[in-house]
Coordinates of C-alpha atoms in Angstrom, one line a residue:
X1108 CA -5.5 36.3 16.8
X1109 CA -4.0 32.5 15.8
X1110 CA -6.4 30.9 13.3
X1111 CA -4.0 28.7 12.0
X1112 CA -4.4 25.3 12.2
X1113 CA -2.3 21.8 13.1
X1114 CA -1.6 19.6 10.0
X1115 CA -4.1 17.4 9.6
X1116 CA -4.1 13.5 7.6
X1117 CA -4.1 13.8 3.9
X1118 CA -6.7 11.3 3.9
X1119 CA -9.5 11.7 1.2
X1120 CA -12.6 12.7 3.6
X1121 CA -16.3 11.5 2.6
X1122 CA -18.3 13.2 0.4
X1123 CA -20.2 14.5 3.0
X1124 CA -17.9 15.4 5.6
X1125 CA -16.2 18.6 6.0
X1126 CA -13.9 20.3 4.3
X1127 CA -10.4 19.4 5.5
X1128 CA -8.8 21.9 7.9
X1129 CA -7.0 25.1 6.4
X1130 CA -3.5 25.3 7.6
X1131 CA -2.7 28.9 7.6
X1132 CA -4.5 32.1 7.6
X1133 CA -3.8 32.7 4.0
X1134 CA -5.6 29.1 3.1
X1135 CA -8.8 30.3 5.5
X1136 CA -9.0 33.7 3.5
X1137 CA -8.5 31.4 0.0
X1138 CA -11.3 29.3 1.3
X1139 CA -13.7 32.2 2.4
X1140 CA -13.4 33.9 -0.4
X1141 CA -14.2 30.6 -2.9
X1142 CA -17.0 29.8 -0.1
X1143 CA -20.0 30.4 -2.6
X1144 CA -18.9 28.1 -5.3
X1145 CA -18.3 25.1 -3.0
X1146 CA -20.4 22.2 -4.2
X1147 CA -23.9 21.2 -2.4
X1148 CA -23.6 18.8 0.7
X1149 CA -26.6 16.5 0.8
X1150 CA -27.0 16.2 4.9
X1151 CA -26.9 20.1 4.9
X1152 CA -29.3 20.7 2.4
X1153 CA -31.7 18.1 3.5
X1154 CA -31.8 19.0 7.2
X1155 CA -31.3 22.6 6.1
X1156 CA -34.3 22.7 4.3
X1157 CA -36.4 21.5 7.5
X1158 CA -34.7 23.5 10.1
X1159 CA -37.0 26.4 9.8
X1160 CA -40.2 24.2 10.0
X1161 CA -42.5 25.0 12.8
X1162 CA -45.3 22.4 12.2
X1163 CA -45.5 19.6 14.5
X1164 CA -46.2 16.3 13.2
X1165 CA -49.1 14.3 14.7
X1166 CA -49.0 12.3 17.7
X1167 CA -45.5 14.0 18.5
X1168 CA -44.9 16.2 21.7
X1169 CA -46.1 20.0 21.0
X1170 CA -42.8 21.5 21.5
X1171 CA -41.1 18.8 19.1
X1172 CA -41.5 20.5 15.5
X1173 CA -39.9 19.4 12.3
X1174 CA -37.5 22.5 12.9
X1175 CA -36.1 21.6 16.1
X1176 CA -35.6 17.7 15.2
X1177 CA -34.0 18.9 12.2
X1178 CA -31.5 21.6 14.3
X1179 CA -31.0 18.9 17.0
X1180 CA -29.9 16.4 14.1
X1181 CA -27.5 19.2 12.7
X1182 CA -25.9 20.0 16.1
X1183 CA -25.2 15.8 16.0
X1184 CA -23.9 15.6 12.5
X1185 CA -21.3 18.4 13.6
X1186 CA -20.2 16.9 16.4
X1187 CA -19.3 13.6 13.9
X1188 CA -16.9 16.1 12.0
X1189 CA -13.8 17.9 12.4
X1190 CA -13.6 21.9 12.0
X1191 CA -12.3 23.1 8.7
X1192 CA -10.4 26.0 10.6
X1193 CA -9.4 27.9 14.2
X1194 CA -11.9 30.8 15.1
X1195 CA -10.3 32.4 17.8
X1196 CA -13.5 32.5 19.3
X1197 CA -13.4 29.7 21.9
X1198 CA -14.1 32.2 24.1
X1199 CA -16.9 33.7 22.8
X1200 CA -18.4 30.1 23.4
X1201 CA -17.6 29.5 26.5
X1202 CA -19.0 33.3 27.2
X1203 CA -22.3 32.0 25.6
X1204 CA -22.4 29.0 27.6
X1205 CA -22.4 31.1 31.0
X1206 CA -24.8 32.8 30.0
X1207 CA -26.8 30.6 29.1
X1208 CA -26.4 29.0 32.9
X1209 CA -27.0 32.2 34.3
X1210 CA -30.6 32.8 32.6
X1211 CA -30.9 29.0 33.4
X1212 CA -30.2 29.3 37.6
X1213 CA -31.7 32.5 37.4
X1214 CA -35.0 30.5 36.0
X1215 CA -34.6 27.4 38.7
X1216 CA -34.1 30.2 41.5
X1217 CA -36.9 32.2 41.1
X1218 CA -40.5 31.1 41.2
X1219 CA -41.5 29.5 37.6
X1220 CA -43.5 32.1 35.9
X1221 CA -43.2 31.0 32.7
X1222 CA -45.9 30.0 30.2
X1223 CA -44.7 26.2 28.8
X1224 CA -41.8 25.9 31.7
X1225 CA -38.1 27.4 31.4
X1226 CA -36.7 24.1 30.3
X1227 CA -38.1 23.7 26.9
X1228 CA -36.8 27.4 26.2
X1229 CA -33.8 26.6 27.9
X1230 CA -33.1 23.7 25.7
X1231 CA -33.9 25.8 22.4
X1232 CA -31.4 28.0 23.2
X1233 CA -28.6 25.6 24.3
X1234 CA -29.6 24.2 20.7
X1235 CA -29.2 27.5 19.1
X1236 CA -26.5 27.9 20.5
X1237 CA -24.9 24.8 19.5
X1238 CA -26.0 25.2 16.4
X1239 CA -23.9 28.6 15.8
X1240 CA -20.7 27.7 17.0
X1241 CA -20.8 24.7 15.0
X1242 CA -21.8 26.6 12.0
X1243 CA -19.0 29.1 12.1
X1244 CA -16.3 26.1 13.3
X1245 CA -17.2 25.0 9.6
X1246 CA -18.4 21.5 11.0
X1247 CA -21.6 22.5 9.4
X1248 CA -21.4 23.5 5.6
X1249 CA -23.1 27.1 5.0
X1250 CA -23.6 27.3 1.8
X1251 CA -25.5 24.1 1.7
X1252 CA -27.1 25.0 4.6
X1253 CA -28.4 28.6 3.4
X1254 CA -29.2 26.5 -0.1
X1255 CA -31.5 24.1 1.9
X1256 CA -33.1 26.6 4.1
X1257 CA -34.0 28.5 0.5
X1258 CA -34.9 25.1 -1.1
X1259 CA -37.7 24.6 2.4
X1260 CA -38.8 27.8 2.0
X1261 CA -39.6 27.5 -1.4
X1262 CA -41.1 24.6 -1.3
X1263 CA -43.0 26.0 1.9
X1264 CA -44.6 29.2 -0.6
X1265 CA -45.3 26.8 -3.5
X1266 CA -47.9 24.6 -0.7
X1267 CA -49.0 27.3 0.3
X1268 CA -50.3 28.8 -2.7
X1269 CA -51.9 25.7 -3.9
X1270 CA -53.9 25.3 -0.8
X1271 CA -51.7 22.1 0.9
X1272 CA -50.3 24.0 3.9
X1273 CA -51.8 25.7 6.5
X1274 CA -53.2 29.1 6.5
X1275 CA -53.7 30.4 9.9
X1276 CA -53.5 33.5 8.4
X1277 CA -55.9 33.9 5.7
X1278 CA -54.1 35.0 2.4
X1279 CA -50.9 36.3 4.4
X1280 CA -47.8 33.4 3.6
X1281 CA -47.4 31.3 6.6
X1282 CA -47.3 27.5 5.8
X1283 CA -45.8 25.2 7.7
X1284 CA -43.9 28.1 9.4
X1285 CA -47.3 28.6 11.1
X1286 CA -46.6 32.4 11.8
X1287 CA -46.6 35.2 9.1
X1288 CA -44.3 36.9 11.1
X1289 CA -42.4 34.2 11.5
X1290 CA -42.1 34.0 7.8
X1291 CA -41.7 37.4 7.3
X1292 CA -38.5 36.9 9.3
X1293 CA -37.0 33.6 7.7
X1294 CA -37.5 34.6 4.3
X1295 CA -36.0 38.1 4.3
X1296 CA -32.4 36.5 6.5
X1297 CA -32.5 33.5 4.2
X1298 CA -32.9 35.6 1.0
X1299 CA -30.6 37.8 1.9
X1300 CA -27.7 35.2 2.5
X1301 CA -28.8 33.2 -0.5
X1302 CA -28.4 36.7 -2.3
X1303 CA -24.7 36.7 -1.2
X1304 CA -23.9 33.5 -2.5
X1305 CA -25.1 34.0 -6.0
X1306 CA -22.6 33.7 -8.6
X1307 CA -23.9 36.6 -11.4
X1308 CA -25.3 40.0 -10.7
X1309 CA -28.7 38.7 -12.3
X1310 CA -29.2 35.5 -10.3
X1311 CA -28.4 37.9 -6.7
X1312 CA -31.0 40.2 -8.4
X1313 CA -33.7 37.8 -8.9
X1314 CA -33.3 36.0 -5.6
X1315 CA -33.6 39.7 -3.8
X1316 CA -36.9 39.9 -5.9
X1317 CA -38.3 36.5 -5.2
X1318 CA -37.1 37.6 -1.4
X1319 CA -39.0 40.9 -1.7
X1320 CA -42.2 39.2 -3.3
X1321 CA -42.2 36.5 -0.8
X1322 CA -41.9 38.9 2.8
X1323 CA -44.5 41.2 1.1
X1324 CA -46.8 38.0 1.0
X1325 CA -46.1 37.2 4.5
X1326 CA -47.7 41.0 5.6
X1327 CA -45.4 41.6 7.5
X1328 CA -44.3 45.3 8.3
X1329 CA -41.5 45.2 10.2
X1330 CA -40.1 42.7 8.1
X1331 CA -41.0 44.6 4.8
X1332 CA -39.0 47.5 7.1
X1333 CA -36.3 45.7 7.7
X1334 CA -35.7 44.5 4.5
X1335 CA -35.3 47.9 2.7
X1336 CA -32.9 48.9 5.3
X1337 CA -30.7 45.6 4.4
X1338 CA -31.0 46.1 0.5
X1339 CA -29.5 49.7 1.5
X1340 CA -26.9 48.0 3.9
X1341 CA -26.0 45.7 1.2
X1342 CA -25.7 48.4 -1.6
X1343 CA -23.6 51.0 0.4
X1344 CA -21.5 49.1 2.7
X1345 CA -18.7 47.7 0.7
X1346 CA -18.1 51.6 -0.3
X1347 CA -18.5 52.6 3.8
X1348 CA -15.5 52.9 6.1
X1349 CA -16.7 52.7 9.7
X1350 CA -17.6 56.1 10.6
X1351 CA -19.7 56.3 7.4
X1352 CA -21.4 52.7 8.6
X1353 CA -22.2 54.2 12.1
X1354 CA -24.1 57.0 10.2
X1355 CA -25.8 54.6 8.1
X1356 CA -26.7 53.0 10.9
X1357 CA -28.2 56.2 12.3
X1358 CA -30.1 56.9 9.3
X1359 CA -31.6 53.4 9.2
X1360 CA -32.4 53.5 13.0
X1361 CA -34.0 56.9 12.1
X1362 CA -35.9 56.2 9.4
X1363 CA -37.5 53.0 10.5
X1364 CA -38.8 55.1 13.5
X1365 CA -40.3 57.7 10.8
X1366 CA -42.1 54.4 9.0
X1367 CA -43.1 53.4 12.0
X1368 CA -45.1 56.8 13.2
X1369 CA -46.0 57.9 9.6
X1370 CA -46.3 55.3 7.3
X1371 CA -48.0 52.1 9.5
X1372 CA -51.5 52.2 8.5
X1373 CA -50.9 53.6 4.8
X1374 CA -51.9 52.5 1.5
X1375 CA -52.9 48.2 1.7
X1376 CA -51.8 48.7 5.9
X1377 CA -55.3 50.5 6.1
X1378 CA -56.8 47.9 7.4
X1379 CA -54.4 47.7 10.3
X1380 CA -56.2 49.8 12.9
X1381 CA -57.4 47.1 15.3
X1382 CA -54.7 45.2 15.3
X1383 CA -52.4 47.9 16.3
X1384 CA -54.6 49.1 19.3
X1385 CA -54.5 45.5 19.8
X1386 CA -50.4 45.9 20.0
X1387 CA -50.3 49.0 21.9
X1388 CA -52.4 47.9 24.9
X1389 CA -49.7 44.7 24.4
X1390 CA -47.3 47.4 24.8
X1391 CA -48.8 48.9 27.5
X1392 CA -49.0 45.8 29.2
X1393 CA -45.8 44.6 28.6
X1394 CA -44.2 48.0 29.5
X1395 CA -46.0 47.8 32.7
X1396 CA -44.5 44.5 33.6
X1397 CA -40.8 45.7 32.4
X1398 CA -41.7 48.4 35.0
X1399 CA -41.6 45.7 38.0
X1400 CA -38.9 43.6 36.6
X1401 CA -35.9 43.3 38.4
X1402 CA -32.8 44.7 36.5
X1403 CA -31.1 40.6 36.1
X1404 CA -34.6 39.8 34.8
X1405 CA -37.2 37.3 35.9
X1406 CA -36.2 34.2 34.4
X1407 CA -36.8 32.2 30.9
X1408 CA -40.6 32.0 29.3
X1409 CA -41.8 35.1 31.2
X1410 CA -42.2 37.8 28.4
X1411 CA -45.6 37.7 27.8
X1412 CA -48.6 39.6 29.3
X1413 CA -52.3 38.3 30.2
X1414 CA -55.1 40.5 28.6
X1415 CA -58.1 40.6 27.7
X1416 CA -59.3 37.0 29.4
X1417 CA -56.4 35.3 26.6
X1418 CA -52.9 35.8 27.1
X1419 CA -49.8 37.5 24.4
X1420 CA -46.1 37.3 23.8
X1421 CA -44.3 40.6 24.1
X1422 CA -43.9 42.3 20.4
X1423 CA -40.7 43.4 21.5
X1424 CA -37.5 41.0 21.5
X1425 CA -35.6 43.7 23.3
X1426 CA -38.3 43.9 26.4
X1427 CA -38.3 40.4 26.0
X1428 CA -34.8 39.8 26.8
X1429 CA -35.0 42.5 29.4
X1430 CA -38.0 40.5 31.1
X1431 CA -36.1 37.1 31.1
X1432 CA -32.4 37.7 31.5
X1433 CA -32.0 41.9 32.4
X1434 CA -29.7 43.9 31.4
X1435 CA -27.4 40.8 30.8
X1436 CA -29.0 39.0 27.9
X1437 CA -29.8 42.4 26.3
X1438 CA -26.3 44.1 26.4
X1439 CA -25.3 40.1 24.8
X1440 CA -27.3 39.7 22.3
X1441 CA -27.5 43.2 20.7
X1442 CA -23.2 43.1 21.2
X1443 CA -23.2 39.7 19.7
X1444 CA -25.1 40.9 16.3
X1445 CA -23.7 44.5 16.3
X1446 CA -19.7 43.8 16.9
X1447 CA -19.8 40.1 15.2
X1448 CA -22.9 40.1 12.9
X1449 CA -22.6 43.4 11.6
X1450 CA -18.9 44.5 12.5
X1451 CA -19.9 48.2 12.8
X1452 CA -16.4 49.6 13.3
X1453 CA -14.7 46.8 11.4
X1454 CA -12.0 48.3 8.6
X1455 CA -11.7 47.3 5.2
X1456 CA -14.3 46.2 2.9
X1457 CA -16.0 42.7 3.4
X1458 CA -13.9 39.3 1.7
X1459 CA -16.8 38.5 -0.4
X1460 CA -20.8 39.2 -1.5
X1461 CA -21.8 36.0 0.6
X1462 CA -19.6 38.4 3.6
X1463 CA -22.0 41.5 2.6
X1464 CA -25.2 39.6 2.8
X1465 CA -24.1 38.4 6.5
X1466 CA -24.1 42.1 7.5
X1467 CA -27.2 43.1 6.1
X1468 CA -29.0 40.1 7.7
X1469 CA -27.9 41.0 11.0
X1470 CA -29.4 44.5 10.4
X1471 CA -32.4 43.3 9.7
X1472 CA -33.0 41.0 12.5
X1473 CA -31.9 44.1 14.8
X1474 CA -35.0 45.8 12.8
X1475 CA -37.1 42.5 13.2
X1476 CA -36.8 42.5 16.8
X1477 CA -38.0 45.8 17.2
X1478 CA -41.6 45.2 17.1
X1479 CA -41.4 41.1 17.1
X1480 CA -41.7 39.5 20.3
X1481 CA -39.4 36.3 19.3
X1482 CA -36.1 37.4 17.2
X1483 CA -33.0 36.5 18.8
X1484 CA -33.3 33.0 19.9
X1485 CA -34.9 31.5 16.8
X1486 CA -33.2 29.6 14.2
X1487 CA -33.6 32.5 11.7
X1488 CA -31.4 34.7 13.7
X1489 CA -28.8 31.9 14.5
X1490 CA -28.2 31.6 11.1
X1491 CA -27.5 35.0 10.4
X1492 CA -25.5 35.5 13.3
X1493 CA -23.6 32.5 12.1
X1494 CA -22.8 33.8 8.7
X1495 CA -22.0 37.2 10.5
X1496 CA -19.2 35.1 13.1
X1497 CA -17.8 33.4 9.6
X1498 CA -17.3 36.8 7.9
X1499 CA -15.3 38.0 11.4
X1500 CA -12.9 34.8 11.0
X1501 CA -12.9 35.9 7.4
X1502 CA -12.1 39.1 8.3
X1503 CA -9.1 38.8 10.9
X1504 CA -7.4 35.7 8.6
X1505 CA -7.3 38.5 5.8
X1506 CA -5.8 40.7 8.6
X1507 CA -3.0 38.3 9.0
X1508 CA -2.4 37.7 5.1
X1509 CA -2.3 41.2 3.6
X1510 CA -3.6 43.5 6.1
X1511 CA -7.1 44.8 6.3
X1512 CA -7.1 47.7 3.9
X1513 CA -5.2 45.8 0.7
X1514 CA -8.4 43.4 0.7
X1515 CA -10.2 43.6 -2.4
X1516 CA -13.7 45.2 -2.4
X1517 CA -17.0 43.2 -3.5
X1518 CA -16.8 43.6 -7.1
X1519 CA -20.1 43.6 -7.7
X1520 CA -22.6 45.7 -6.2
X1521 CA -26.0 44.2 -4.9
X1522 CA -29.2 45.1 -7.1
X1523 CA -27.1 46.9 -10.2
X1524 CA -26.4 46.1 -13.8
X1525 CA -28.8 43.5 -14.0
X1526 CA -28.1 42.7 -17.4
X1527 CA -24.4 41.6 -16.6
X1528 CA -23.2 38.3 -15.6
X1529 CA -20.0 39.3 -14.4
X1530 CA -18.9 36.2 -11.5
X1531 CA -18.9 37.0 -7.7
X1532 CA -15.5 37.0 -5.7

């Protein structure tokens, strides 16, 4: 795979433009590996930090949240900017892109039976989409872009517990995210790649504290789940060649099905009992309709179930891309997360600790979107799946430069020796 680049003019770019482009394989693996102490951009950060916003503002359409303006305004400042380096992937875009028409004519062909009409998801996900390819093209900064998304988050759990945000949840963090399970979700990716970009041992740890205190505020299980099977990703995998990953994987997959069963309605989860026969009729329900699906699915905005006189979203991301775009849109976006997010079978040890993070934020989305009925086409997930692509380029420019097996391990593990402030490669 070429991911050399053409000379470029020597030029002095802007201050906030990007990065200008790496000429050779050994300059992207330079790069990558420096990624984490690259200086703040100010755009990034600033649109960054709204991009996970769900609140609308008044008087504006319902779909039109902070978030999505914010996303829309990052897929335009990308387009403004040249990409730092050659992916190789052009194809992987172009493969996105059909796919995206397919869910699309398979949505205008079949009779509309979604809830807000097909074209507002269908524009998310074009967004989304959009949003990834110019994230890992380097047109968009990540590093300032995972800073911002902290920065919003942050600033989204200080309002909220001193009363100025909204609380649809009682005490369980929500905000302006409007959805503790939405939270649940954006903090634990966004923490986790913040975690990887950390410069000492005990800044990484206290970020995966502040991470752990702020999805355990959010109530969520599943997210709670997930993220002690992506602290255990992050620990063991720089020490894992592939086989040893796929049993990890295993043993993850295994023991969030033995939480699941055993350990649900435990210890503060007590209280859980109605809202889980609450999910499982959901289940039943949305099982049922799975049941008279077609096997190319039924078309965008249709995973949801009516019951009860109201009407629910599937807790399920997998049924729910079963429902909308079959067996197709499943077998992409579980590929897209497993072979480039995660890199199950990849050899040799990640580039760098941001590289790490990547893969252990793709794990837990997997997790998320077990029992989550929204995962894989939110912003959350783009992001990680972003960082996940970058650490892929990473990975097959090191290929190029030394070969896979002379690059040097992640230094330092994640969550160990906090006392020592030993700097990140």
């Amino acid at each position: 795979m070429d991911i050399t680049t053409p000379e470029r003019s020597r030029r002095e770019p802007p201050h906030d433009a990007a990065a200008p482009e790496a000429d050779t394989a050994a300059d992207v693996v330079t790069r990558m590996r420096s990624l984490a102490s690259e200086p703040t951009r100010a755009l990034d950060f600033v649109l960054g930090a709204l991009a996970l916003v769900a609140w609308v503002p008044p008087d504006a359409p319902t779909a039109l949240s902070l978030g999505l303006t914010a996303l829309a305004a990052l897929v335009v400042l990308a387009s403004l900017r040249r990409p730092a380096w050659r992916t190789g992937l052009g194809w992987l875009a172009v493969a996105a892109v059909t796919l995206l028409a397919y869910v699309a004519s398979l949505s205008l062909l079949s009779t509309d039976g979604s809830l807000f009409g097909w074209q507002k998801r269908a524009m998310r996900l074009l967004l989304v989409l959009l949003f990834v390819v110019s994230l890992v093209s380097g047109r968009l900064h990540y590093p300032s872009l995972v800073r911002g998304m902290a920065a919003g988050l942050l600033a989204n759990a200080l309002l909220f517990y001193a009363g100025l945000a909204p609380a649809l949840y009682g005490a369980y963090l929500s905000g302006f995210l409007l959805d503790k399970n939405v939270a649940g979700l954006a903090y634990l990716v966004v923490g986790l790649l913040l975690a990887g970009l950390t410069s000492t041992v005990a800044r990484r740890n206290v970020v995966l504290l502040a991470t752990t205190a702020a999805v355990w505020g959010s109530g969520s299980r599943t997210s709670l789940a997930a993220l002690g099977c992506a602290l255990v990703w992050f620990w063991l995998r720089p020490r894992l060649r592939p086989w040893g990953r796929i049993l990890l994987a295993a043993a993850l997959a295994l023991a969030v099905r033995l939480a699941e069963v055993d350990f649900a309605q435990v210890g503060v989860f007590v209280e859980r009992v109605g809202s889980d026969n609450l999910r499982a009729r959901i289940d039943a329900a949305s099982e049922a309709k799975l049941g008279v699906t077609p096997w190319f699915g039924s078309g965008l905005g249709t995973a949801y179930v009516p019951l009860q006189g109201d009407t629910f979203f599937f807790h399920n991301s997998y049924w729910s891309a079963l429902v909308e775009g079959g067996w197709v849109l499943l077998v992409a976006y579980v590929a897209a997360h497993v072979w480039f997010g995660i890199g199950l079978t990849r050899s040799g040890p990640p580039v760098a600790p941001w590289a790490t993070a990547a893969e252990a934020a793709n794990v837990a989305v997997l997790i998320c979107a077990l029992r989550l009925g929204e995962v894989f086409g939110t912003t959350s997930a783009a992001v990680a799946l972003g960082a996940g692509l970058l650490a892929y380029v990473a990975h097959q420019a090191s290929r190029q430069v030394v070969g896979v097996d002379e690059v040097p391990p992640d230094p330092v593990p994640p969550v160990a020796r906090a006392g020592t402030a030993g700097p990140s490669r």
